[in-house]
Coordinates of C-alpha atoms and ligand atoms in Angstrom, one line a residue:
M1 CA -5.7 -3.1 -3.6
G2 CA -3.9 -0.9 -6.1
A3 CA -1.9 2.1 -4.9
V4 CA -2.4 1.5 -1.2
A5 CA -0.9 -2.0 -1.5
P6 CA 2.6 -1.6 -2.9
P7 CA 5.1 -4.4 -3.5
E8 CA 6.3 -3.9 0.0
L9 CA 2.9 -5.0 1.5
A10 CA 2.5 -8.0 -0.8
A11 CA 6.1 -9.1 0.0
A12 CA 5.6 -8.7 3.7
V13 CA 2.4 -10.8 3.6
S14 CA 4.1 -13.5 1.6
E15 CA 7.1 -13.5 3.8
A16 CA 4.8 -14.0 6.8
G17 CA 3.2 -17.0 5.3
G18 CA 0.2 -15.5 3.4
L19 CA -0.2 -15.1 -0.3
G20 CA 0.6 -11.4 -0.8
M21 CA -1.4 -9.8 -3.6
L22 CA -0.1 -7.0 -5.8
G23 CA -3.0 -4.9 -7.0
T24 CA -2.7 -3.3 -10.5
A25 CA -5.6 -0.9 -10.2
H26 CA -3.3 2.1 -10.3
P27 CA -3.3 5.0 -12.8
G28 CA -0.3 4.7 -15.1
L29 CA -0.2 0.9 -15.3
T30 CA 1.9 -0.2 -18.3
A31 CA 3.9 -3.3 -19.0
A32 CA 7.0 -1.4 -18.1
S33 CA 5.7 0.0 -14.8
L34 CA 4.3 -3.4 -13.8
A35 CA 7.6 -5.0 -14.6
Q36 CA 9.3 -2.5 -12.2
Q37 CA 6.8 -3.3 -9.5
L38 CA 7.4 -7.0 -9.9
K39 CA 11.1 -6.5 -9.8
R40 CA 10.7 -4.7 -6.5
L41 CA 8.5 -7.4 -5.1
R42 CA 10.9 -10.2 -6.1
A43 CA 13.8 -8.4 -4.6
L44 CA 11.9 -8.4 -1.2
T45 CA 10.6 -12.0 -1.2
A46 CA 11.3 -15.4 -2.9
K47 CA 8.0 -16.7 -1.6
P48 CA 4.9 -17.1 -3.8
F49 CA 2.7 -14.0 -4.4
G50 CA -0.3 -13.1 -6.6
V51 CA -1.2 -10.3 -9.0
N52 CA -4.7 -8.9 -9.3
F53 CA -6.4 -7.3 -12.3
I54 CA -9.7 -5.5 -12.4
V55 CA -11.1 -6.4 -15.8
A56 CA -14.5 -4.7 -15.9
P57 CA -15.2 -3.7 -19.5
Q58 CA -14.5 0.0 -18.9
V59 CA -11.1 -0.8 -17.3
R60 CA -10.3 -3.7 -19.8
E61 CA -10.3 -1.4 -22.8
H62 CA -7.2 0.4 -21.4
L63 CA -5.5 -2.8 -20.2
D64 CA -2.4 -3.8 -22.0
L65 CA -2.5 -7.6 -22.2
D66 CA 1.2 -7.7 -21.9
C67 CA 0.7 -6.8 -18.3
V68 CA -1.3 -10.1 -17.8
E69 CA 1.4 -12.1 -19.6
I70 CA 4.2 -10.5 -17.5
A71 CA 2.2 -11.2 -14.3
A72 CA 1.6 -14.8 -15.3
R73 CA 5.3 -15.4 -15.7
A74 CA 6.2 -13.8 -12.4
A75 CA 3.5 -14.7 -10.0
R76 CA 2.1 -18.0 -8.5
V77 CA -1.5 -16.7 -8.9
V78 CA -3.0 -14.2 -11.2
E79 CA -6.5 -13.1 -10.1
F80 CA -9.2 -11.3 -12.0
F81 CA -12.2 -9.3 -10.7
Y82 CA -15.2 -7.4 -11.7
A83 CA -16.2 -9.1 -14.9
E84 CA -17.8 -12.3 -16.2
P85 CA -15.2 -15.1 -16.0
D86 CA -13.4 -15.3 -19.3
R87 CA -11.6 -18.4 -20.6
A88 CA -9.3 -16.3 -22.8
F89 CA -7.7 -14.7 -19.6
V90 CA -7.5 -18.1 -17.9
E91 CA -5.7 -19.7 -20.8
M92 CA -3.3 -16.7 -21.1
V93 CA -2.3 -17.1 -17.5
H94 CA -2.0 -20.8 -17.6
R95 CA 0.3 -20.5 -20.7
G96 CA 2.5 -18.2 -18.5
G97 CA 2.6 -20.9 -15.8
A98 CA 0.5 -19.3 -13.0
L99 CA -2.7 -20.5 -11.3
V100 CA -5.8 -18.4 -12.0
S101 CA -8.2 -17.1 -9.4
W102 CA -11.4 -15.2 -10.0
Q103 CA -13.0 -13.1 -7.3
V104 CA -16.8 -13.5 -7.7
G105 CA -19.9 -12.2 -6.1
S106 CA -22.5 -14.9 -6.8
K107 CA -23.0 -18.6 -7.1
R108 CA -23.7 -18.1 -10.9
E109 CA -20.4 -16.3 -11.4
A110 CA -18.5 -19.0 -9.3
I111 CA -19.9 -21.7 -11.6
A112 CA -18.8 -19.7 -14.6
A113 CA -15.3 -19.2 -13.2
A114 CA -14.9 -22.9 -12.5
G115 CA -16.3 -23.6 -16.0
A116 CA -13.7 -21.2 -17.5
G117 CA -10.9 -23.3 -16.0
C118 CA -10.0 -21.2 -12.9
D119 CA -8.0 -23.0 -10.3
L120 CA -9.5 -21.2 -7.3
I121 CA -12.3 -18.9 -6.5
V122 CA -12.6 -16.0 -4.0
A123 CA -16.3 -15.6 -2.9
Q124 CA -16.7 -11.9 -2.0
G125 CA -19.7 -10.9 0.2
V126 CA -21.3 -7.5 0.5
E127 CA -19.4 -6.7 3.7
A128 CA -16.2 -6.3 1.7
G129 CA -14.2 -3.1 1.3
G130 CA -13.3 -1.7 -2.1
H131 CA -15.3 -2.5 -5.2
V132 CA -17.9 -5.1 -4.2
R133 CA -19.3 -7.7 -6.5
G134 CA -21.2 -9.6 -3.8
T135 CA -24.8 -8.6 -3.0
I136 CA -25.3 -11.1 -0.2
S137 CA -23.3 -11.7 3.0
T138 CA -20.0 -13.6 2.9
L139 CA -21.1 -16.6 4.9
V140 CA -24.3 -17.1 2.8
L141 CA -22.4 -16.7 -0.5
L142 CA -19.6 -18.9 0.7
T143 CA -21.9 -21.8 1.6
E144 CA -23.7 -21.5 -1.8
V145 CA -20.4 -21.4 -3.7
I146 CA -18.7 -24.3 -1.9
G147 CA -21.6 -26.6 -2.8
S148 CA -21.4 -25.6 -6.5
V149 CA -17.8 -25.9 -7.6
N150 CA -15.0 -28.4 -7.3
V151 CA -12.1 -26.0 -6.9
P152 CA -10.8 -24.4 -3.7
V153 CA -12.9 -21.5 -2.4
L154 CA -11.7 -18.6 -0.3
A155 CA -14.0 -16.3 1.6
A156 CA -13.7 -12.5 1.3
G157 CA -15.5 -9.7 3.1
G158 CA -15.7 -8.8 6.7
I159 CA -12.8 -11.0 7.8
G160 CA -10.5 -8.9 9.9
T161 CA -10.2 -11.0 13.0
G162 CA -9.2 -14.6 13.8
R163 CA -12.7 -15.2 15.0
A164 CA -14.2 -14.3 11.6
M165 CA -11.5 -16.3 9.9
A166 CA -12.4 -19.3 12.1
A167 CA -16.1 -18.9 11.2
A168 CA -15.3 -18.9 7.4
L169 CA -13.0 -21.9 7.7
A170 CA -15.5 -23.8 9.9
A171 CA -18.1 -23.1 7.2
G172 CA -15.9 -24.9 4.7
A173 CA -13.7 -22.1 3.1
D174 CA -10.3 -23.3 2.0
G175 CA -8.8 -20.0 3.0
V176 CA -9.6 -16.3 3.5
R177 CA -8.9 -13.0 1.7
V178 CA -8.2 -10.1 4.1
G179 CA -8.2 -6.6 2.6
T180 CA -9.2 -3.8 5.0
R181 CA -7.3 -5.1 8.0
F182 CA -4.0 -4.6 6.1
L183 CA -4.6 -1.0 5.1
A184 CA -2.9 0.2 8.3
A185 CA 0.0 -2.2 7.9
T186 CA 3.4 -0.5 8.2
E187 CA 4.2 -1.6 4.6
A188 CA 0.9 -0.3 3.2
A189 CA 0.8 3.0 1.4
A190 CA -2.5 4.4 2.5
H191 CA -2.5 8.1 3.3
P192 CA -2.1 8.9 7.0
E193 CA -5.4 10.7 7.2
Y194 CA -7.1 7.7 5.6
V195 CA -5.4 5.4 8.1
A196 CA -6.5 7.6 11.0
A197 CA -10.1 7.6 9.8
L198 CA -10.0 3.8 9.5
M199 CA -8.7 3.4 13.1
A200 CA -11.5 5.6 14.3
S201 CA -14.3 3.7 12.5
Q202 CA -16.6 0.7 13.1
A203 CA -18.6 -1.5 10.7
E204 CA -21.5 1.0 10.9
D205 CA -19.3 3.8 9.6
T206 CA -19.0 2.1 6.2
I207 CA -21.5 2.3 3.4
Y208 CA -22.2 0.3 0.3
T209 CA -22.6 2.9 -2.4
T210 CA -22.1 3.9 -6.1
A211 CA -21.0 7.4 -5.1
F212 CA -17.5 7.1 -6.5
S213 CA -18.5 6.1 -10.0
R214 CA -16.7 8.5 -12.2
G215 CA -14.9 6.5 -14.9
F216 CA -16.2 3.2 -13.5
R217 CA -20.0 3.2 -13.6
D218 CA -22.3 0.5 -12.2
A219 CA -19.6 -0.7 -9.8
P220 CA -20.8 -0.6 -6.2
H221 CA -18.1 -0.2 -3.6
R222 CA -17.8 0.1 0.2
V223 CA -16.2 3.1 1.7
L224 CA -16.2 5.1 4.9
R225 CA -19.6 6.9 5.1
S226 CA -17.7 10.1 6.0
C227 CA -16.1 10.4 2.5
V228 CA -19.5 10.3 0.8
T229 CA -20.8 13.1 3.0
A230 CA -17.6 15.1 2.3
V231 CA -17.5 14.6 -1.5
E232 CA -21.1 15.6 -1.7
A233 CA -20.5 18.7 0.3
C234 CA -17.4 19.9 -1.6
Q235 CA -17.5 22.1 -4.7
G236 CA -15.5 21.9 -7.9
D237 CA -14.5 19.2 -10.3
T238 CA -11.4 17.9 -8.5
V239 CA -10.6 17.1 -4.9
G240 CA -6.8 17.1 -5.2
E241 CA -4.0 15.3 -6.9
T242 CA -2.2 12.0 -6.8
T243 CA 0.8 10.3 -8.4
A244 CA 0.5 7.7 -11.2
L245 CA 2.7 4.6 -11.3
D246 CA 5.1 6.3 -13.7
G247 CA 5.6 9.2 -11.2
T248 CA 3.5 11.8 -13.0
R249 CA 1.2 14.0 -10.9
I250 CA -2.4 13.7 -12.0
L251 CA -5.6 15.4 -10.9
A252 CA -8.0 13.5 -8.7
P253 CA -11.5 14.2 -10.1
R254 CA -14.3 14.5 -7.7
Y255 CA -16.2 11.2 -7.4
M256 CA -13.4 9.2 -8.9
A257 CA -12.6 5.9 -7.2
F258 CA -8.9 5.3 -6.6
G259 CA -6.5 4.1 -3.9
V260 CA -5.8 7.1 -1.6
D261 CA -2.1 6.6 -1.0
K262 CA 0.5 8.8 0.6
T263 CA 1.1 10.7 -2.6
A264 CA -2.5 12.1 -2.5
T265 CA -2.8 15.8 -1.7
G266 CA -6.0 17.9 -1.3
M267 CA -9.3 17.0 0.3
I268 CA -8.3 13.5 1.5
G269 CA -11.5 13.1 3.4
A270 CA -13.5 13.6 0.2
M271 CA -11.7 10.8 -1.7
S272 CA -12.7 7.2 -2.0
L273 CA -11.7 5.9 1.4
F274 CA -12.4 2.2 0.8
A275 CA -13.2 0.2 3.9
G276 CA -15.0 -3.1 4.6
E277 CA -17.2 -3.9 7.6
S278 CA -14.1 -5.5 9.1
V279 CA -12.8 -1.9 9.7
G280 CA -13.4 -2.2 13.5
A281 CA -10.4 -4.5 13.7
V282 CA -8.1 -1.8 12.4
K283 CA -6.8 -0.3 15.6
R284 CA -3.1 0.6 15.1
V285 CA -0.3 0.8 12.5
E286 CA 1.7 -2.4 12.8
P287 CA 3.8 -4.7 10.6
A288 CA 1.8 -7.0 8.2
A289 CA 3.6 -9.9 9.8
D290 CA 2.1 -9.0 13.2
I291 CA -1.4 -8.7 11.7
L292 CA -1.0 -12.1 10.2
R293 CA 0.3 -13.6 13.4
M294 CA -2.6 -12.1 15.4
L295 CA -5.1 -13.5 13.0
I296 CA -3.6 -16.9 13.1
D297 CA -3.2 -16.9 17.0
E298 CA -6.8 -15.8 17.5
Y299 CA -8.0 -18.4 15.0
A300 CA -6.1 -21.1 16.8
R301 CA -7.6 -20.0 20.1
Q302 CA -11.1 -20.3 18.6
R303 CA -10.3 -23.9 17.5
R304 CA -9.3 -25.1 21.0
Ligands
FMN14 C1 -8.6 -0.5 -0.3 C2 -9.1 -1.7 -1.1 C3 -8.8 -1.9 -2.4 C4 -9.2 -3.0 -3.1 N1 -8.9 -3.2 -4.4 C5 -9.2 -4.4 -5.0 C6 -8.6 -4.6 -6.3 O1 -7.9 -3.8 -6.9 N2 -9.0 -5.8 -6.9 C7 -9.7 -6.8 -6.2 O2 -9.9 -7.8 -6.8 N3 -10.2 -6.5 -5.0 C8 -10.0 -5.3 -4.4 N4 -10.5 -5.1 -3.1 C9 -11.4 -6.1 -2.5 C10 -10.6 -7.2 -1.9 O3 -10.1 -8.1 -2.9 C11 -11.5 -8.0 -0.9 O4 -12.7 -8.5 -1.5 C12 -11.9 -7.3 0.3 O5 -10.9 -6.4 0.8 C13 -12.4 -8.2 1.4 O6 -13.1 -7.5 2.4 P1 -12.4 -6.8 3.7 O7 -12.0 -5.5 3.1 O8 -13.5 -6.7 4.7 O9 -11.2 -7.7 4.1 C14 -10.0 -4.0 -2.4 C15 -10.4 -3.8 -1.1 C16 -9.9 -2.7 -0.4 C17 -10.3 -2.5 1.1

């Protein structure tokens, strides 16, 4: 989840028994800045964690492959998203000693991921927040994918409660990916205005759109509807500024998709406020460990 999910959030999730994921979709990503982030993460937890890379062609051309190698040596799982599964990435990660996950949006892509040697697959439905690969609902995709591959499959998209988690696991998922629900975690770095907007929103307040396509075309995403209205209404070429991983201040171009973290200044409401349909479960700011405990307790109650 890039800038909004710093090492502190990944570490807190791992400490609480989940597999915390460090997102690398952050301006200023270099081998050196990633190594710094991984150092911070490892200082906070000795538990396994994952590192995620968006490898869409337009992002990949700027990706230093040393980042993937560093991640493969440090993490238990390295995950890729938003591109056709690629055996070269899988082999690179295996050489470093980590497992490979590929987040997919279709049965065809899941079969390709398994064929490329991935160890696990995340099936992402159209309900998901952030960039969305899936075009059909999570439960429908999940059941299609489970029947087509022989590796563990996690469900992603719309899972923000123990009830939804129970539904995915009952349908045969080996685990779940939860994104939006953690945006208001104490350890997350989402901008306070963004967090307030999330807490005031329901599933209907999100929209699947291509509005924030500057620099990353043909990549649908789910955001709060209000930010699309706001960005369309505002004038000018930029909506504010944010801070890159190396600490430099950079402009936030209008219609650019990025993680709106606490360093962002300007028209926060007109920035890409990613949110999944699970947003209705985001009600307060609380530690990631409490969120995880609530999900598991509610899941356990459903199973009784
Ligand atoms: C703010 C935000 C940022 C995200 N960034 C990434 C990312 O960098 N890489 C990735 O693979 N998925 C990313 N996702 C998608 C998640 O992996 C996952 O599919 C999604 O959060 C699941 O749906 P949910 O938001 O309803 O829990 C992001 C999601 C959100 C909400």
